[in-house]
Short mmCIF file of C-alpha atoms in Angstrom, two decimals:
data_model
loop_
_atom_site.label_atom_id
_atom_site.label_comp_id
_atom_site.label_asym_id
_atom_site.label_seq_id
_atom_site.Cartn_x
_atom_site.Cartn_y
_atom_site.Cartn_z
CA MET E 1 -3.09 1.86 -17.15
CA LYS E 2 -5.72 0.13 -15.00
CA PHE E 3 -4.73 -0.99 -11.53
CA GLY E 4 -5.09 -4.68 -12.40
CA GLU E 5 -2.47 -4.26 -15.12
CA SER E 6 -0.23 -2.21 -12.81
CA PHE E 7 -0.49 -4.85 -10.09
CA ALA E 8 0.33 -7.68 -12.50
CA GLU E 9 3.28 -5.68 -13.80
CA TYR E 10 4.48 -5.12 -10.24
CA LEU E 11 4.27 -8.83 -9.37
CA HIS E 12 6.23 -9.85 -12.44
CA GLY E 13 8.59 -6.88 -12.64
CA ASP E 14 11.98 -6.13 -11.17
CA GLN E 15 10.90 -7.27 -7.69
CA GLU E 16 9.66 -10.70 -8.79
CA ARG E 17 12.53 -12.47 -7.01
CA PHE E 18 11.88 -10.48 -3.82
CA LEU E 19 8.18 -11.42 -3.99
CA GLU E 20 8.74 -15.15 -4.46
CA LYS E 21 8.62 -15.80 -0.72
CA CYS E 22 5.94 -13.18 -0.01
CA SER E 23 2.19 -13.62 -0.02
CA HIS E 24 0.10 -11.22 -2.04
CA VAL E 25 -3.52 -10.46 -2.95
CA GLU E 26 -4.88 -12.69 -5.71
CA TYR E 27 -6.38 -9.62 -7.33
CA LYS E 28 -7.04 -11.12 -10.76
CA ARG E 29 -8.68 -14.26 -9.35
CA LEU E 30 -10.84 -12.38 -6.86
CA LYS E 31 -11.97 -10.03 -9.59
CA LYS E 32 -12.92 -13.06 -11.66
CA VAL E 33 -15.02 -14.36 -8.75
CA LEU E 34 -16.99 -11.13 -8.84
CA LYS E 35 -17.43 -11.31 -12.59
CA ASN E 36 -18.73 -14.86 -12.35
CA CYS E 37 -21.17 -14.04 -9.57
CA ARG E 38 -24.29 -16.16 -9.96
CA SER E 39 -26.54 -13.30 -9.00
CA CYS E 40 -25.05 -11.13 -11.74
CA LYS E 41 -25.39 -13.94 -14.26
CA ALA E 42 -29.05 -14.43 -13.34
CA VAL E 43 -29.79 -10.80 -14.17
CA GLY E 44 -28.47 -10.90 -17.70
CA ASP E 45 -25.44 -13.15 -17.94
CA SER E 46 -23.41 -10.04 -18.65
CA TRP E 47 -20.13 -9.20 -16.96
CA ASN E 48 -21.08 -5.54 -16.94
CA SER E 49 -24.49 -5.99 -15.35
CA GLU E 50 -24.96 -5.23 -11.65
CA CYS E 51 -27.15 -7.33 -9.42
CA GLN E 52 -29.52 -5.60 -7.06
CA CYS E 53 -28.90 -7.82 -4.05
CA GLU E 54 -26.89 -6.66 -1.07
CA SER E 55 -24.95 -9.89 -0.77
CA CYS E 56 -24.24 -13.09 -2.62
CA SER E 57 -23.63 -16.34 -0.75
CA LEU E 58 -21.30 -17.65 -3.44
CA CYS E 59 -19.24 -14.48 -3.56
CA ASP E 60 -19.18 -14.10 0.21
CA GLN E 61 -18.06 -17.69 0.80
CA LYS E 62 -15.13 -17.51 -1.62
CA PHE E 63 -14.40 -13.81 -1.52
CA PHE E 64 -14.21 -12.69 2.10
CA SER E 65 -12.67 -15.86 3.53
CA GLU E 66 -9.96 -15.84 0.87
CA LEU E 67 -9.29 -12.12 1.30
CA THR E 68 -9.04 -12.52 5.09
CA LYS E 69 -6.50 -15.31 4.65
CA GLU E 70 -4.47 -13.30 2.17
CA ALA E 71 -4.50 -10.12 4.29
CA SER E 72 -3.38 -12.11 7.34
CA GLU E 73 -0.53 -13.77 5.43
CA ILE E 74 0.62 -10.46 3.95
CA ALA E 75 0.59 -8.79 7.37
CA GLY E 76 2.60 -11.67 8.82
CA CYS E 77 5.10 -11.66 5.95
CA PHE E 78 5.51 -7.88 6.16
CA SER E 79 6.07 -7.84 9.92
CA SER E 80 8.55 -10.73 9.70
CA ARG E 81 10.61 -9.12 6.95
CA VAL E 82 10.63 -5.70 8.63
CA ARG E 83 11.57 -7.24 11.99
CA HIS E 84 14.53 -9.00 10.37
CA LEU E 85 15.65 -5.84 8.57
CA LEU E 86 15.50 -3.69 11.70
CA HIS E 87 17.27 -6.34 13.75
CA LEU E 88 20.27 -5.96 11.44
CA HIS E 89 20.14 -2.18 11.83
CA VAL E 90 20.05 -2.09 15.64
CA ALA E 91 22.30 -5.10 16.30
CA THR E 92 24.70 -4.73 19.25
CA GLY E 93 27.80 -6.41 20.63
CA MET E 94 29.44 -9.23 18.68
CA GLN E 95 26.63 -9.27 16.14
CA ARG E 96 27.26 -5.60 15.30
CA TYR E 97 31.00 -6.32 14.97
CA LEU E 98 30.33 -9.16 12.52
CA LEU E 99 27.95 -7.00 10.50
CA HIS E 100 30.53 -4.22 10.30
CA LEU E 101 33.10 -6.81 9.22
CA ARG E 102 30.78 -7.91 6.43
CA HIS E 103 30.54 -4.29 5.31
CA PHE E 104 34.05 -4.55 3.85
CA PHE E 105 32.88 -7.27 1.50
CA LYS E 106 29.32 -6.21 0.80
CA ASN E 107 27.42 -2.91 0.79
CA ASP E 108 24.93 -3.92 3.47
CA GLN E 109 23.67 -0.38 4.00
CA GLN E 110 22.60 -0.04 0.40
CA ALA E 111 21.01 -3.48 0.53
CA MET E 112 19.03 -2.54 3.67
CA VAL E 113 17.76 0.67 2.10
CA LEU E 114 16.75 -1.19 -1.06
CA GLU E 115 14.92 -3.87 0.91
CA GLY E 116 13.14 -1.20 2.95
CA GLN E 117 11.95 0.45 -0.25
CA MET E 118 10.68 -2.86 -1.59
CA LEU E 119 8.84 -3.56 1.67
CA VAL E 120 7.13 -0.15 1.51
CA GLU E 121 5.99 -0.82 -2.05
CA TYR E 122 4.97 -4.37 -1.14
CA VAL E 123 2.62 -3.33 1.65
CA THR E 124 1.31 -0.34 -0.33
CA MET E 125 0.48 -2.26 -3.50
CA ASN E 126 -1.32 -5.01 -1.58
CA ALA E 127 -3.23 -2.47 0.53
CA ILE E 128 -4.40 -0.72 -2.64
CA ALA E 129 -5.37 -4.07 -4.17
CA ILE E 130 -7.55 -4.88 -1.14
CA ARG E 131 -9.14 -1.43 -1.24
CA LYS E 132 -9.84 -1.70 -4.98
CA ILE E 133 -11.34 -5.18 -4.82
CA LEU E 134 -13.60 -4.27 -1.89
CA LYS E 135 -14.80 -1.19 -3.76
CA LYS E 136 -15.50 -3.40 -6.76
CA TYR E 137 -17.48 -5.79 -4.57
CA ASP E 138 -19.72 -3.00 -3.31
CA LYS E 139 -20.22 -1.72 -6.85
CA VAL E 140 -21.20 -5.15 -8.18
CA HIS E 141 -23.58 -5.92 -5.31
CA CYS E 142 -24.84 -2.40 -4.59
CA SER E 143 -23.92 -2.92 -0.94
CA ALA E 144 -21.68 -1.69 1.84
CA ASN E 145 -20.38 -5.16 2.73
CA GLY E 146 -16.97 -4.40 1.29
CA ARG E 147 -16.65 -1.26 3.41
CA ASN E 148 -17.81 -3.21 6.46
CA PHE E 149 -15.24 -5.90 5.72
CA LYS E 150 -12.50 -3.28 5.71
CA SER E 151 -13.59 -2.34 9.24
CA LYS E 152 -13.39 -6.03 10.14
CA LEU E 153 -9.77 -6.14 8.94
CA GLN E 154 -9.01 -3.17 11.18
CA ALA E 155 -10.71 -4.87 14.13
CA GLU E 156 -8.65 -8.03 13.56
CA HIS E 157 -5.44 -5.95 13.24
CA ILE E 158 -4.60 -7.09 9.71
CA GLU E 159 -5.29 -3.78 7.97
CA LEU E 160 -1.93 -3.36 6.28
CA LEU E 161 -1.42 0.39 6.50
CA GLN E 162 -2.16 0.39 10.24
CA SER E 163 0.70 -1.98 11.08
CA PRO E 164 3.10 -0.66 13.76
CA TRP E 165 5.88 -2.19 11.65
CA LEU E 166 5.18 0.44 9.00
CA ILE E 167 5.85 3.12 11.63
CA GLU E 168 9.06 1.32 12.56
CA LEU E 169 10.08 1.23 8.91
CA GLY E 170 9.48 4.97 8.61
CA ALA E 171 11.56 5.59 11.74
CA PHE E 172 14.27 3.33 10.31
CA TYR E 173 14.53 5.53 7.22
CA LEU E 174 14.73 8.71 9.30
CA ASN E 175 17.36 7.22 11.62
CA PHE E 176 19.33 5.82 8.72
CA ASN E 177 19.30 9.06 6.76
CA GLY E 178 20.01 11.23 9.80
CA SER E 179 22.96 9.12 10.94
CA ASN E 180 25.12 10.42 8.09
CA ASP E 181 25.20 14.06 9.16
CA GLY E 182 23.51 14.08 12.57
CA LYS E 183 20.47 15.93 11.27
CA LEU E 184 16.87 14.79 10.95
CA ASN E 185 16.17 14.87 7.24
CA GLU E 186 13.49 13.45 5.00
CA PHE E 187 14.35 10.32 3.08
CA SER E 188 13.67 10.94 -0.59
CA GLY E 189 10.83 13.24 0.43
CA GLN E 190 8.76 10.29 1.63
CA PHE E 191 9.19 10.33 5.39
CA SER E 192 9.22 13.13 7.93
CA CYS E 193 8.64 13.66 11.63
CA ASP E 194 7.69 16.90 13.38
CA PHE E 195 8.58 17.03 17.07
CA ASP E 196 7.91 20.75 17.40
CA ALA E 197 4.19 20.54 16.69
CA THR E 198 1.63 20.58 19.51
CA GLN E 199 1.36 16.85 18.91
CA PRO E 200 4.42 15.06 17.47
CA VAL E 201 3.47 13.48 14.15
CA MET E 202 5.19 11.11 11.74
CA THR E 203 4.18 11.53 8.10
CA LEU E 204 4.68 8.82 5.49
CA MET E 205 4.24 9.59 1.81
CA LEU E 206 3.77 6.20 0.18
CA PRO E 207 3.59 5.31 -3.51
CA HIS E 208 0.40 6.21 -5.41
CA SER E 209 0.03 9.46 -3.42
CA ILE E 210 -0.99 7.73 -0.19
CA LYS E 211 -0.33 9.97 2.79
CA LEU E 212 -0.38 8.56 6.31
CA GLU E 213 -0.01 10.49 9.55
CA TYR E 214 0.70 8.80 12.87
CA ASP E 215 0.19 10.66 16.14
CA LEU E 216 3.18 10.00 18.40
CA THR E 217 1.46 11.28 21.55
CA CYS E 218 0.86 8.86 24.41
CA ALA E 219 -2.85 8.94 25.26
CA ILE E 220 -2.08 8.51 28.98
CA CYS E 221 0.63 11.07 29.79
CA LEU E 222 -0.27 13.28 26.77
CA ASP E 223 3.41 13.68 25.92
CA GLY E 224 5.50 12.25 23.11
CA VAL E 225 5.89 8.50 23.49
CA PHE E 226 8.97 7.54 25.54
CA ASN E 227 10.41 4.04 25.16
CA PRO E 228 7.34 3.32 23.00
CA TYR E 229 5.46 0.06 22.71
CA ALA E 230 2.65 -0.82 20.33
CA LEU E 231 0.01 -3.13 21.79
CA SER E 232 -1.35 -5.76 19.43
CA CYS E 233 -4.38 -3.51 18.83
CA GLY E 234 -1.99 -1.00 17.24
CA HIS E 235 -2.16 1.79 19.84
CA LEU E 236 1.13 3.39 20.96
CA PHE E 237 2.06 4.10 24.58
CA CYS E 238 5.09 4.91 26.68
CA LYS E 239 6.34 1.75 28.36
CA SER E 240 5.81 3.18 31.84
CA CYS E 241 2.28 4.36 30.99
CA ALA E 242 1.31 0.99 29.52
CA CYS E 243 2.75 -0.79 32.56
CA SER E 244 0.82 1.49 34.89
CA ALA E 245 -2.42 0.85 32.99
CA ALA E 246 -1.85 -2.91 33.34
CA SER E 247 -0.88 -2.62 37.04
CA VAL E 248 2.64 -3.98 36.53
CA LEU E 249 5.95 -2.40 37.52
CA ASN E 250 8.29 -0.80 34.98
CA PHE E 251 11.12 -3.28 35.57
CA GLN E 252 8.70 -6.19 35.10
CA GLY E 253 7.72 -5.02 31.63
CA LEU E 254 4.58 -5.43 29.54
CA LYS E 255 5.01 -9.20 29.30
CA ALA E 256 4.12 -9.41 32.99
CA ALA E 257 0.61 -8.09 32.28
CA THR E 258 -2.25 -10.56 32.67
CA PRO E 259 -4.16 -11.76 29.59
CA GLU E 260 -7.16 -9.82 30.89
CA SER E 261 -5.31 -6.48 30.75
CA LYS E 262 -7.04 -4.08 28.38
CA CYS E 263 -5.85 -1.34 26.07
CA PRO E 264 -6.49 2.04 27.75
CA ILE E 265 -7.97 3.37 24.47
CA CYS E 266 -10.03 0.65 22.77
CA ARG E 267 -10.46 -1.52 25.91
CA GLU E 268 -9.58 -4.70 24.01
CA ALA E 269 -8.30 -7.47 26.26
CA GLY E 270 -5.22 -9.62 25.65
CA VAL E 271 -3.31 -6.95 23.72
CA TYR E 272 -0.25 -6.96 26.01
CA THR E 273 0.93 -10.48 25.20
CA LYS E 274 2.07 -9.56 21.67
CA ALA E 275 3.19 -5.99 22.33
CA VAL E 276 5.88 -4.70 19.99
CA ARG E 277 8.81 -2.68 21.31
CA MET E 278 9.30 0.22 18.87
CA VAL E 279 13.11 0.32 18.89
CA GLU E 280 13.58 2.49 15.79
CA LEU E 281 10.89 4.92 16.94
CA HIS E 282 12.59 5.12 20.33
CA LEU E 283 15.88 6.04 18.66
CA LEU E 284 14.09 8.67 16.62
CA MET E 285 12.32 10.18 19.63
CA LYS E 286 15.67 10.48 21.44
CA ARG E 287 16.34 13.50 19.19
CA SER E 288 13.54 15.53 20.74
CA ASP E 289 14.37 18.16 23.37
CA TYR E 290 12.28 16.62 26.15
CA TRP E 291 13.90 13.17 25.93
CA LYS E 292 16.75 13.72 28.44
CA GLU E 293 14.43 15.20 31.05
CA ARG E 294 12.02 12.32 30.56
CA LEU E 295 14.85 9.80 30.86
CA ILE E 296 15.87 11.16 34.28
CA ALA E 297 12.27 11.09 35.51
CA GLU E 298 11.67 7.55 34.20
CA ARG E 299 14.83 6.21 35.82
CA ALA E 300 13.92 7.79 39.15
CA GLU E 301 10.44 6.26 39.01
CA THR E 302 11.79 2.83 38.08
CA LEU E 303 14.30 2.91 40.96
CA LYS E 304 11.53 3.97 43.33
CA GLN E 305 9.25 1.13 42.21
CA THR E 306 12.09 -1.40 42.41
CA LYS E 307 13.03 -0.33 45.96
CA GLU E 308 9.39 -0.44 47.11
CA PHE E 309 8.92 -3.87 45.54
CA TRP E 310 11.96 -5.45 47.18
CA ASP E 311 11.22 -3.74 50.52
CA SER E 312 7.75 -5.30 50.45
CA GLN E 313 9.24 -8.69 49.53
CA THR E 314 11.72 -8.43 52.43
CA ILE E 315 8.98 -7.54 54.91
CA TYR E 316 6.87 -10.45 53.63
CA ALA E 317 9.80 -12.87 53.95
CA LEU E 318 10.65 -11.69 57.51
CA GLY E 319 7.00 -11.98 58.51
CA TYR E 320 6.84 -15.50 57.10
CA LEU E 321 9.99 -16.53 59.00
#
């Protein structure tokens, strides 16, 4: 079965109700845009003919702008749905009590697992659709514009398989599955995490044999990420390391960073304002051997910074008086 048929079957299959409120790639329509390309028609008015130009103004105007819009909407929908799912999983206090109360009337755990599976398939199918349609574009136009556009999606942080929320979803599965017997197991053979390697790595086996590996090493301290945050550029750091790079104190947090603060890796500015706290990944990393030692060191450093800060504020206030 061709991918176009598989994608149409997916959109109108068992998950159709789940997908009603989700954006998706208009694969069939975008493919039709390529088939109706004026340049291709001028060559021989054949759908199978390939034009020899490197770009087509008609295709580019409709194709790339529409695909950018769709990719952005999908990324937003995916992050919103995952954020809501994980919020239910890590709820505390009265909210946790109410959720546990609901458990007597509804199997919420099973529902969360099922929704997580649908979200994984949702982001995977749309990522494949984007990859397929860009490859088709380059084939039709004998160009590398489609490949360059994929790099543009990565630069604008709407490349679906690079979303930090996909890492959080993988950590959610590992935490959820390990909570039953206290062991770190793979969930249906799709997700795993190796803390014993030289560099801790999370591996996600997605549908259609897509394998993703995420390095969980902080590029600043060169250790496994502790209390991890993902900057809006997608790079992971320990909270304390990211704060240090932005010249803010630990207790102030990443939100205190100025808009001019840059990512220590890619040097992109403004990436601190929309930083994502990786709660599920933090819970997963707590199972590593080094976590308790790191916790003691982090608390000591935070107390030291807090004392120095308030001492300096006291001296300033006394001097002013």
